């Protein structure tokens, strides 16, 4: 899937291999084999297909390395592209973890970001580190409890060496396996079952990393497991020129359409609907966060203030500190906690707001109330300041405004 592949002779024939495939409740028997590919960032924003017959993809949402996160920026567009082509999209996490605490940290971070449908595959790619049986089973159960088809991916030798032969069979008795083993590194369009990694409940077989010239992982689905999460085995064909909007509806919150107005910015819209800019970008497949236009239709969360937003709102920050995670930005953290980048920088003594690091502990607002005012047509910064009992210079500094004469309707100002 992503590292050096191991070659070892397995079952002697496909007949023997298929005898070792008891069907789990997560998939139904099928006489039709499905072929598909799996992707990481190396396959680009739209992914890479091998052959016209390929009807599913499995995209890496990100990696977890014993406490560190590495997101894959290509995930959302790969999912969107797959569904736009009326193919079935699934998800995997590169999972290097030990213990239940790390399993929780990994899945609490990635599961809310999954954009493939409930019921679809969320696979754990366990091929490095020091995994243990108990935590792998714990993580698979957590994925299953979240409503997805939990699958374990890996190389049989690695999994047996770390989880034990009996441990791997124990997992196979409860969850489907997706195992990888290759004959060689020549271009291979069809699996050679002489190299099948014999084990119970193998429902997906990754048979090559050179599916086509230049390299690509090739996979075969024996049981129809890749139909999980899709009605009749088919993705819903988007009825729009922006497939990511349809894909975004699969995020696990209720959403509705918002029409961009003159003067809107993505950060202001995100703040208005209780979202981060990153979530809004992901939800709508936006490539340039600085480029939106009046009349553009965006999906936004129902949980925000919406069209009935009050002109003056108060929110309470539930925690006094925040620990920076991999991939965080100060502006995203500020948006998440209803404050401004300049405020966070000021109370934390940060001279360069573009430089924060994983593990850094940031002070928020100490649990006190944070007030927000939504700019109306005709407002001026000095007029708002007078109405709120503060100064225009304080509003300007707290909200990172460079030009005091340039504010716009719908903009959220914190004071």
CSV table of C-alpha atoms in Angstrom, one decimal, residues 271 275-277 317 322 328-345 356 362 364 370 398 414:
chain,number,residue,atom,x,y,z
A,271,UNK,CA,-17.6,31.6,11.6
A,275,UNK,CA,-17.4,25.8,11.2
A,276,UNK,CA,-13.7,26.0,10.6
A,277,UNK,CA,-12.4,27.4,7.3
A,317,UNK,CA,-15.4,28.9,25.5
A,322,UNK,CA,-5.8,24.0,23.6
A,328,UNK,CA,-3.4,23.1,12.9
A,329,UNK,CA,-3.1,26.8,12.0
A,330,UNK,CA,-3.6,29.7,14.5
A,331,UNK,CA,-6.4,31.1,12.4
A,332,UNK,CA,-8.3,27.8,12.3
A,333,UNK,CA,-8.0,27.4,16.1
A,334,UNK,CA,-9.2,31.0,16.5
A,335,UNK,CA,-12.2,30.3,14.3
A,336,UNK,CA,-13.0,27.1,16.2
A,337,UNK,CA,-13.1,28.8,19.6
A,338,UNK,CA,-14.8,32.0,18.5
A,339,UNK,CA,-11.9,34.4,18.7
A,340,UNK,CA,-9.5,36.1,16.4
A,341,UNK,CA,-5.9,35.2,15.3
A,342,UNK,CA,-4.6,38.4,16.7
A,343,UNK,CA,-6.2,37.8,20.1
A,344,UNK,CA,-4.7,34.3,20.3
A,345,UNK,CA,-1.3,35.6,19.3
A,356,UNK,CA,3.0,27.1,15.9
A,362,UNK,CA,-2.3,27.7,23.8
A,364,UNK,CA,-7.8,30.5,24.9
A,370,UNK,CA,-16.4,35.8,24.0
A,398,UNK,CA,-8.6,42.3,18.2
A,414,UNK,CA,-15.1,39.9,18.3
